[in-house]
JSON list of C-alpha atoms in Angstrom, two decimals:
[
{"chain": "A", "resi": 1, "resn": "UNK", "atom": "CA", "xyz": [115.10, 165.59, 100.39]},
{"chain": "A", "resi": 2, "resn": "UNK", "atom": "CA", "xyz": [113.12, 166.34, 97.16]},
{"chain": "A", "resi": 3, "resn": "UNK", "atom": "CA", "xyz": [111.94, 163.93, 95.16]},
{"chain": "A", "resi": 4, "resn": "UNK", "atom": "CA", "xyz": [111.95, 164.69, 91.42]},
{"chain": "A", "resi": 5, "resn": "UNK", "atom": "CA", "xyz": [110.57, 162.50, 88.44]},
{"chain": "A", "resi": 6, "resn": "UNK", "atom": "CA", "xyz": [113.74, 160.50, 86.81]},
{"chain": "A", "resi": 7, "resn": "UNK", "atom": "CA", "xyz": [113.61, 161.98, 83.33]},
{"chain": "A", "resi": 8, "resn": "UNK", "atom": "CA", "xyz": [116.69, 160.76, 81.76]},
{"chain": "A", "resi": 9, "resn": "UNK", "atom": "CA", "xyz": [115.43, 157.58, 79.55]},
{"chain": "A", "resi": 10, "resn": "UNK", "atom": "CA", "xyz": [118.46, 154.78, 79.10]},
{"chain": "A", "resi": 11, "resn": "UNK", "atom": "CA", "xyz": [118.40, 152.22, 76.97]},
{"chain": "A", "resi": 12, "resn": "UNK", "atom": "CA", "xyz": [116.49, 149.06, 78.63]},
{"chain": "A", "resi": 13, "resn": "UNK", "atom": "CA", "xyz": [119.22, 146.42, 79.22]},
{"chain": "A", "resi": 14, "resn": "UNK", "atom": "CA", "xyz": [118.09, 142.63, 79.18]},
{"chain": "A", "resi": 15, "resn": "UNK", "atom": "CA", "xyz": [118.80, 141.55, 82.38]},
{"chain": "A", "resi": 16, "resn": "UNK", "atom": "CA", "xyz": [120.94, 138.42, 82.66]},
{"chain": "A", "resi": 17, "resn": "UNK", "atom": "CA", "xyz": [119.57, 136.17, 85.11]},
{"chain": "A", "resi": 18, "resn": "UNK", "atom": "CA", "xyz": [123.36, 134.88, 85.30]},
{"chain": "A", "resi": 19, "resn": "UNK", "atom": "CA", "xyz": [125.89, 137.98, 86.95]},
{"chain": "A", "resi": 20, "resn": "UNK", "atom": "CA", "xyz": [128.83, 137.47, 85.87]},
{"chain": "A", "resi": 21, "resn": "UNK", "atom": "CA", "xyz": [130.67, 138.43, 89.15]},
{"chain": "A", "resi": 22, "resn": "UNK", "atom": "CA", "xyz": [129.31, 137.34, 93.12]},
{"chain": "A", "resi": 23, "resn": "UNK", "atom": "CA", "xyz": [127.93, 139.75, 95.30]},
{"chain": "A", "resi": 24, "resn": "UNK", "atom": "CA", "xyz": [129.22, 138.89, 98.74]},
{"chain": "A", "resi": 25, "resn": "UNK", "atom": "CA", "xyz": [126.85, 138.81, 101.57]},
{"chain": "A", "resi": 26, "resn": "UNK", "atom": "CA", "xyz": [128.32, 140.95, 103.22]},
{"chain": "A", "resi": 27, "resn": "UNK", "atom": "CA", "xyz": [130.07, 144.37, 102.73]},
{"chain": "A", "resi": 28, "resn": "UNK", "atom": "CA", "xyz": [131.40, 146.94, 105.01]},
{"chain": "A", "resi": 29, "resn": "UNK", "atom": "CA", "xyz": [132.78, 150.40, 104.14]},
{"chain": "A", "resi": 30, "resn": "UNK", "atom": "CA", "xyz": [131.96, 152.13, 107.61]},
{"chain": "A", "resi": 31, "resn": "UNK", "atom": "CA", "xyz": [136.29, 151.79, 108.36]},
{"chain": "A", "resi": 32, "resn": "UNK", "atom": "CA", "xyz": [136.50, 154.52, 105.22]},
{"chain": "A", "resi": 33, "resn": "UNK", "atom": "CA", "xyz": [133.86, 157.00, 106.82]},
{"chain": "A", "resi": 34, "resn": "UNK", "atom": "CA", "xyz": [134.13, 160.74, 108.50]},
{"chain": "A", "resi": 35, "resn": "UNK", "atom": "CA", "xyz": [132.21, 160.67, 111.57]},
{"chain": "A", "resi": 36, "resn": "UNK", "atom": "CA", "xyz": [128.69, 160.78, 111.45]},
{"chain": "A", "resi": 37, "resn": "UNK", "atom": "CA", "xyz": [127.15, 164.50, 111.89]},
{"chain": "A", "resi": 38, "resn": "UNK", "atom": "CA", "xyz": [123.44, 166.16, 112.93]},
{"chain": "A", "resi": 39, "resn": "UNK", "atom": "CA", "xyz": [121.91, 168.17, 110.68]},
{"chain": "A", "resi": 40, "resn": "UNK", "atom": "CA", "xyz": [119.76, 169.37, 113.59]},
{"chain": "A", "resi": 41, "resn": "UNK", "atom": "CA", "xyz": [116.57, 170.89, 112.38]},
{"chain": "A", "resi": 42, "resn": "UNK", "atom": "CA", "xyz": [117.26, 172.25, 108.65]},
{"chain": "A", "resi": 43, "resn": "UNK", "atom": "CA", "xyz": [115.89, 169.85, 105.87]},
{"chain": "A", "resi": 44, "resn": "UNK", "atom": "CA", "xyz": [119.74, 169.27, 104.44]},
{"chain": "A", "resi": 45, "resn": "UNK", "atom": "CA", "xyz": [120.25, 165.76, 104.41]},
{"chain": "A", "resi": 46, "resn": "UNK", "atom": "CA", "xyz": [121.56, 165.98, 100.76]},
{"chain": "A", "resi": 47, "resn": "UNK", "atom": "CA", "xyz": [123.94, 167.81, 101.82]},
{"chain": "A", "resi": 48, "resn": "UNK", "atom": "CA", "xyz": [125.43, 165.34, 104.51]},
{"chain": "A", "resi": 49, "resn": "UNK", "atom": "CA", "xyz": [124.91, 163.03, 102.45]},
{"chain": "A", "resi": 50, "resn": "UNK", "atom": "CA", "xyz": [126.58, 164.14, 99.54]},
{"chain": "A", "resi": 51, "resn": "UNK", "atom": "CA", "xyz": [129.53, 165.27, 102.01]},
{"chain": "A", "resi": 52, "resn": "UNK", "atom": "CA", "xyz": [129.62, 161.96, 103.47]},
{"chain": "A", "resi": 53, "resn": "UNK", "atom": "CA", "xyz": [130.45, 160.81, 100.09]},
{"chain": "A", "resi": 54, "resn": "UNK", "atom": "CA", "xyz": [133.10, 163.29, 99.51]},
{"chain": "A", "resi": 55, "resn": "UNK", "atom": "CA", "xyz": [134.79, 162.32, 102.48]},
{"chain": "A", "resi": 56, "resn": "UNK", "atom": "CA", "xyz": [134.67, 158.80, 102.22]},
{"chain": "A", "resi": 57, "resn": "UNK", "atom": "CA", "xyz": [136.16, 158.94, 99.08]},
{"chain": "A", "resi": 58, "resn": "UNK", "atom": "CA", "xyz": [139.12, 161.38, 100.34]},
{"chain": "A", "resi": 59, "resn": "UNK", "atom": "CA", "xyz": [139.66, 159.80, 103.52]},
{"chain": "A", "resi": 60, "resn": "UNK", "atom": "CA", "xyz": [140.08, 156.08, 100.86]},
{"chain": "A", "resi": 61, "resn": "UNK", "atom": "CA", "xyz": [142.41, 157.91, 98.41]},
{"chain": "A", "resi": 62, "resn": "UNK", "atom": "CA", "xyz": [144.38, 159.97, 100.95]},
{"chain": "A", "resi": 63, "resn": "UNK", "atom": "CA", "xyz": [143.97, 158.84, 104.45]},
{"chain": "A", "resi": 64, "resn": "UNK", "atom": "CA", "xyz": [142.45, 162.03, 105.45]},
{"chain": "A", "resi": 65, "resn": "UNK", "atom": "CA", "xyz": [139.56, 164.69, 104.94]},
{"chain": "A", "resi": 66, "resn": "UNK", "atom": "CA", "xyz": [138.70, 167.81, 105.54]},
{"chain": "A", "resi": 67, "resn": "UNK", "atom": "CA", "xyz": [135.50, 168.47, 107.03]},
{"chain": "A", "resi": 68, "resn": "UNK", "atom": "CA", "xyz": [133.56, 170.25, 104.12]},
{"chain": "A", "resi": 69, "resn": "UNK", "atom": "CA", "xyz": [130.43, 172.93, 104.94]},
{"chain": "A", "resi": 70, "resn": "UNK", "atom": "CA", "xyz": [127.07, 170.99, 104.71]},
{"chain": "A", "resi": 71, "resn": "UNK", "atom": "CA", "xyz": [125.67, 174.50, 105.07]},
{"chain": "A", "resi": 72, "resn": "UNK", "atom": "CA", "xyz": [127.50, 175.98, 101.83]},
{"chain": "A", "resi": 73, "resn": "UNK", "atom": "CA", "xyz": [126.04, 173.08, 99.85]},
{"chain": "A", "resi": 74, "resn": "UNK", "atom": "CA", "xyz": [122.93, 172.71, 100.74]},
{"chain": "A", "resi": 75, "resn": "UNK", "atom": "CA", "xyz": [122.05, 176.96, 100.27]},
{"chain": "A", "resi": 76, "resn": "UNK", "atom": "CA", "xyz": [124.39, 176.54, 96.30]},
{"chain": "A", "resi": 77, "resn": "UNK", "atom": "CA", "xyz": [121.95, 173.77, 96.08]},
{"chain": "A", "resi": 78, "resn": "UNK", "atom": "CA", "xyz": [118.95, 175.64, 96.56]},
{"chain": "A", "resi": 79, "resn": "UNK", "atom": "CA", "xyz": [120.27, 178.53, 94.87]},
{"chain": "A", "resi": 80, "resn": "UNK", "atom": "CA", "xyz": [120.59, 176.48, 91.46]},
{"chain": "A", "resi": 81, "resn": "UNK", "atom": "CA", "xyz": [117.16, 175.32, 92.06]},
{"chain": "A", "resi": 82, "resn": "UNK", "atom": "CA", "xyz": [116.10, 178.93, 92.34]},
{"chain": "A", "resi": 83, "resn": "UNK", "atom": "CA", "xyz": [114.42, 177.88, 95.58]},
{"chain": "A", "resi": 84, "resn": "UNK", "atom": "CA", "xyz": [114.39, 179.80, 98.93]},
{"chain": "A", "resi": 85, "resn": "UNK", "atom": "CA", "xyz": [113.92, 178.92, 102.54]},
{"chain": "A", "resi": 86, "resn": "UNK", "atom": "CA", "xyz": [114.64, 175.30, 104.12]},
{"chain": "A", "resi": 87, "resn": "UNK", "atom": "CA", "xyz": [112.60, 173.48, 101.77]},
{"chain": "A", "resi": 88, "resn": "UNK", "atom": "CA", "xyz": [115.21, 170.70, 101.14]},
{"chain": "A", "resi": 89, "resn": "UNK", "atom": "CA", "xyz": [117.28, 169.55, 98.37]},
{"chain": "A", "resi": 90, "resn": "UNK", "atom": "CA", "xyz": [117.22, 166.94, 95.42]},
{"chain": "A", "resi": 91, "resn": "UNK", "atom": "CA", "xyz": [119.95, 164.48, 95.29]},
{"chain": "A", "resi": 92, "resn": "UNK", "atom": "CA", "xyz": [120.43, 165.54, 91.71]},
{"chain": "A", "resi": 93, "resn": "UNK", "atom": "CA", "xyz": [120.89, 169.22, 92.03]},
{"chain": "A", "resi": 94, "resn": "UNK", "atom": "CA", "xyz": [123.10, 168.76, 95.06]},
{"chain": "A", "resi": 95, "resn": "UNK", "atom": "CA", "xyz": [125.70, 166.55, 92.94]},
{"chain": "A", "resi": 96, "resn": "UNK", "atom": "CA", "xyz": [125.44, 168.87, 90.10]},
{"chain": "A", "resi": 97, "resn": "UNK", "atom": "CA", "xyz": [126.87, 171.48, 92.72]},
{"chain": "A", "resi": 98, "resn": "UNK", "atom": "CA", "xyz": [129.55, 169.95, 94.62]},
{"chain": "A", "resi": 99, "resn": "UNK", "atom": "CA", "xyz": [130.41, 168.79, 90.39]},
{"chain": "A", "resi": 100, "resn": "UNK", "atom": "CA", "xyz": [129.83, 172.66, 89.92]},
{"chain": "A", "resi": 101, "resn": "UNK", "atom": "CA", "xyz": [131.07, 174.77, 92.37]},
{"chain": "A", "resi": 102, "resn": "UNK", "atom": "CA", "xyz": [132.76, 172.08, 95.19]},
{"chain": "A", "resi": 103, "resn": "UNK", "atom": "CA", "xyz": [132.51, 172.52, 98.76]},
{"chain": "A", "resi": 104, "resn": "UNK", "atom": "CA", "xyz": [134.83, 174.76, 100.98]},
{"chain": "A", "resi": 105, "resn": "UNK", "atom": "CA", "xyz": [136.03, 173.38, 104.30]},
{"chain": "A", "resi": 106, "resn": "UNK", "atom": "CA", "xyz": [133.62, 173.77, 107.37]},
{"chain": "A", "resi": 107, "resn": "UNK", "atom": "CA", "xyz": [135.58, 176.81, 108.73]},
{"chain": "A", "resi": 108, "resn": "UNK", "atom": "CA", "xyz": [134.88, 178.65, 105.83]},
{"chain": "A", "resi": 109, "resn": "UNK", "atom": "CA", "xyz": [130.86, 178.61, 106.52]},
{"chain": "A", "resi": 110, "resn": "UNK", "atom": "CA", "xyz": [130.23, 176.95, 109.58]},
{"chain": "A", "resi": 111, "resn": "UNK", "atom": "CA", "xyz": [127.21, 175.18, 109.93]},
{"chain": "A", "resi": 112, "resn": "UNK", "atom": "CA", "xyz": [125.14, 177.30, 112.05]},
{"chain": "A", "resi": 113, "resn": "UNK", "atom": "CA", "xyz": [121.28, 176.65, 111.60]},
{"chain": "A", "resi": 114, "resn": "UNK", "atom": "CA", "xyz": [120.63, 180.47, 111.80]},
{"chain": "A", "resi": 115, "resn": "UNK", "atom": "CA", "xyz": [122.35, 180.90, 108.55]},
{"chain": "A", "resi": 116, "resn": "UNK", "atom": "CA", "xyz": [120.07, 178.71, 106.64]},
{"chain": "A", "resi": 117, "resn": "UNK", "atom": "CA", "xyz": [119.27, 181.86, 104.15]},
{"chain": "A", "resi": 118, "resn": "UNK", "atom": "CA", "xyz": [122.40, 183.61, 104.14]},
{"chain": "A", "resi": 119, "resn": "UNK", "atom": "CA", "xyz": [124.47, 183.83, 101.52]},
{"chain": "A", "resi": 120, "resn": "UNK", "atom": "CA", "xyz": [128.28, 182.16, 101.78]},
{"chain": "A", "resi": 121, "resn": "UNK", "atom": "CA", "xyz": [130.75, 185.18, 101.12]},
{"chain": "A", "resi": 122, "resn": "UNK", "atom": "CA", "xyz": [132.38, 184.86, 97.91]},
{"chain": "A", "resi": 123, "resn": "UNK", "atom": "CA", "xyz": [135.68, 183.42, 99.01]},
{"chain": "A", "resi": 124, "resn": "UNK", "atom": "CA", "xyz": [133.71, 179.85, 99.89]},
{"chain": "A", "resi": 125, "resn": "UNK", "atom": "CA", "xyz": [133.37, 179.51, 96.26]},
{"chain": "A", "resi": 126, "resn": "UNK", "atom": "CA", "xyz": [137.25, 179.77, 95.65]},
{"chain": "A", "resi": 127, "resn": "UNK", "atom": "CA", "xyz": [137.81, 177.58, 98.63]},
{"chain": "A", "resi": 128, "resn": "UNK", "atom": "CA", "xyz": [135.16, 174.99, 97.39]},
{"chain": "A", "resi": 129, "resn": "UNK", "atom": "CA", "xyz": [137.19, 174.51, 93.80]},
{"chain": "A", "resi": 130, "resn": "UNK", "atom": "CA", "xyz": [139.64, 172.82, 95.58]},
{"chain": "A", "resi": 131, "resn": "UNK", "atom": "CA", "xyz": [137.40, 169.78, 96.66]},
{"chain": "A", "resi": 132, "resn": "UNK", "atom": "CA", "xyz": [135.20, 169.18, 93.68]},
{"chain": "A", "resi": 133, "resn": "UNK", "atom": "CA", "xyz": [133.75, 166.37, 92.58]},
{"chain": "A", "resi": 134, "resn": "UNK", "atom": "CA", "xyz": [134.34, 165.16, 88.81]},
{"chain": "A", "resi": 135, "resn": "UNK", "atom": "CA", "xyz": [131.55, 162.92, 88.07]},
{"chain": "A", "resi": 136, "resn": "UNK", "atom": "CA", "xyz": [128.42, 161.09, 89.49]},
{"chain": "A", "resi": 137, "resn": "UNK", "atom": "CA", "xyz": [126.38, 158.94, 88.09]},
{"chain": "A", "resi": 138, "resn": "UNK", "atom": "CA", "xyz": [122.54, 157.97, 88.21]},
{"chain": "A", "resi": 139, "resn": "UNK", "atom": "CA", "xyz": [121.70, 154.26, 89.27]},
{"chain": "A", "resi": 140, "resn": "UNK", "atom": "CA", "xyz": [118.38, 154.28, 88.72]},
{"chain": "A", "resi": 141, "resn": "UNK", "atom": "CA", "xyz": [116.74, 155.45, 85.27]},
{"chain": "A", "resi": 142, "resn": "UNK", "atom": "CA", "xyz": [113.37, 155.40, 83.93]},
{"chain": "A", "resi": 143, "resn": "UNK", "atom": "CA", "xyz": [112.10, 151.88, 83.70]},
{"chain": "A", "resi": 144, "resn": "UNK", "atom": "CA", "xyz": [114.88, 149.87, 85.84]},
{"chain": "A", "resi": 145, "resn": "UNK", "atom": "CA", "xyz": [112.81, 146.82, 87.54]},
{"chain": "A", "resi": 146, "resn": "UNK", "atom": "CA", "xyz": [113.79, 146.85, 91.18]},
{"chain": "A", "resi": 147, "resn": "UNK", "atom": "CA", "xyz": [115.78, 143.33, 90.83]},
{"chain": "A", "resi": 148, "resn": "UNK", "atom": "CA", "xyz": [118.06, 145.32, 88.41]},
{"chain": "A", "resi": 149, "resn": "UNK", "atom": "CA", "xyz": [118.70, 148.57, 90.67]},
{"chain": "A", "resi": 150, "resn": "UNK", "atom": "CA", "xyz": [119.01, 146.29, 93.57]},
{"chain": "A", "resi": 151, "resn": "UNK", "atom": "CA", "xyz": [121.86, 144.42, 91.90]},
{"chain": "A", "resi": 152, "resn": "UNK", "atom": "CA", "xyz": [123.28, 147.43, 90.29]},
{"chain": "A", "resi": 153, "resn": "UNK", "atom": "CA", "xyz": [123.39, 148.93, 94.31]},
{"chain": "A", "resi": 154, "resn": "UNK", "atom": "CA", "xyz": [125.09, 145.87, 95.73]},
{"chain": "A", "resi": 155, "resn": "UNK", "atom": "CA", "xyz": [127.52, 145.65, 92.56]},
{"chain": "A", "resi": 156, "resn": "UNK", "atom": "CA", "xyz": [128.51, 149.80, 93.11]},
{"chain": "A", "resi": 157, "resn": "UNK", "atom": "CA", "xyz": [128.95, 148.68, 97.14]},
{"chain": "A", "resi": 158, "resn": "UNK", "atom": "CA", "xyz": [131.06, 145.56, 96.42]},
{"chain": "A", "resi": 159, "resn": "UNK", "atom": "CA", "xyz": [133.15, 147.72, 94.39]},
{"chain": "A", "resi": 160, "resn": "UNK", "atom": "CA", "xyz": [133.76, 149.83, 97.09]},
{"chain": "A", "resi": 161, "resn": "UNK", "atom": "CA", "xyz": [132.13, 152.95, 96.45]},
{"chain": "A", "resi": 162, "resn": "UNK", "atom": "CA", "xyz": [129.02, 154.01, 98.55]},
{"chain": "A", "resi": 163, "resn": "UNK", "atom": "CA", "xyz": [125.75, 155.24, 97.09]},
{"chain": "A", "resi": 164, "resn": "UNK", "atom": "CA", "xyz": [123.39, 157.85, 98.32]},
{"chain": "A", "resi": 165, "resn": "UNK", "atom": "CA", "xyz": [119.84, 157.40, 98.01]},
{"chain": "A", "resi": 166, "resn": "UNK", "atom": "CA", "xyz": [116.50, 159.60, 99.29]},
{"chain": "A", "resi": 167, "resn": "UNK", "atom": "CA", "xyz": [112.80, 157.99, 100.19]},
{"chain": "A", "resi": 168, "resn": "UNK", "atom": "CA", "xyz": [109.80, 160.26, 101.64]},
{"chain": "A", "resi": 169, "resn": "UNK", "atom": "CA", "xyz": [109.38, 160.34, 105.09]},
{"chain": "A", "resi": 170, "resn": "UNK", "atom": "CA", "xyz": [106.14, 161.55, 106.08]},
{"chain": "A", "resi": 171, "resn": "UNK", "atom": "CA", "xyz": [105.70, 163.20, 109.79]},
{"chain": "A", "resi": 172, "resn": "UNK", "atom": "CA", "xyz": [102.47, 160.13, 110.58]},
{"chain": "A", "resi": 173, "resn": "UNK", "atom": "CA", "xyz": [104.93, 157.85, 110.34]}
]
């Protein structure tokens, strides 16, 4: 995970101290889920991440979901961020890809941690068209209090639809 400075400047909304739906207190979209996966030693958690999005909303929609290549997304991602080795990958950039380029299935570039550098062979990017994703969205933007991106978080969860997120982890801790 990379953290990068939120930019993009929105329009500060009053907050209403009254929401005009209720939150429950609890919410549970594990049943919706692929299985959860290792991403061993490579520093590609956006990618699983992002993936575990993917499938969670194919396996809602359709029942089912292919098991996408963490590996092909997190080396496009680095690749658009004209970055090399396994630095990591912003949440940002990662989304822009699989909105980009998609994600082929898993046998297409299997995730093998020696093949951190290499480049997927051209036909991943065919295969990746085919699960794309159309649009993302930003929940937090310059100046949000945390009561308001807290709501907004809980609000996108009641709806249904998961949200990934990224904090520093430092190796003292």
């Amino acid at each position: 995970f990379i953290k990068e400075l939120n930019l993009y400047k929105q329009k500060n909304i009053k907050n209403n101290k009254k929401p005009f739906f209720l939150i429950p207190s609890v919410i549970d979209l594990s049943y919706w889920f692929s299985p959860i996966r290792d991403q061993g030693s490579l520093n590609s958690c956006t990618a699983f991440a992002a993936i575990a999005l993917l499938e969670y909303l194919e396996n809602r929609n359709f029942g089912k979901f292919i098991d996408a290549s963490p590996l092909f997304l997190y080396k496009a991602a680095r690749n658009k961020m004209d970055v090399q080795g396994d630095v990591g990958a912003s949440i940002r950039e990662t989304m822009k890809v699989l909105a980009l380029f998609g994600v082929p299935p898993e046998e297409a570039w299997p995730y093998e941690e020696d093949q951190v550098n290499e480049e997927p062979p051209p036909y991943c990017y065919a295969y990746a068209q085919n699960n794309q994703s159309l649009k993302y969205f930003l929940l937090d933007y310059a100046g949000i209090t945390t009561e308001s991106l807290l709501f907004q978080i809980k609000s996108v969860l009641a709806a249904g639809f998961p949200c990934i997120f990224g904090f520093t982890m430092y190796s003292s801790a």
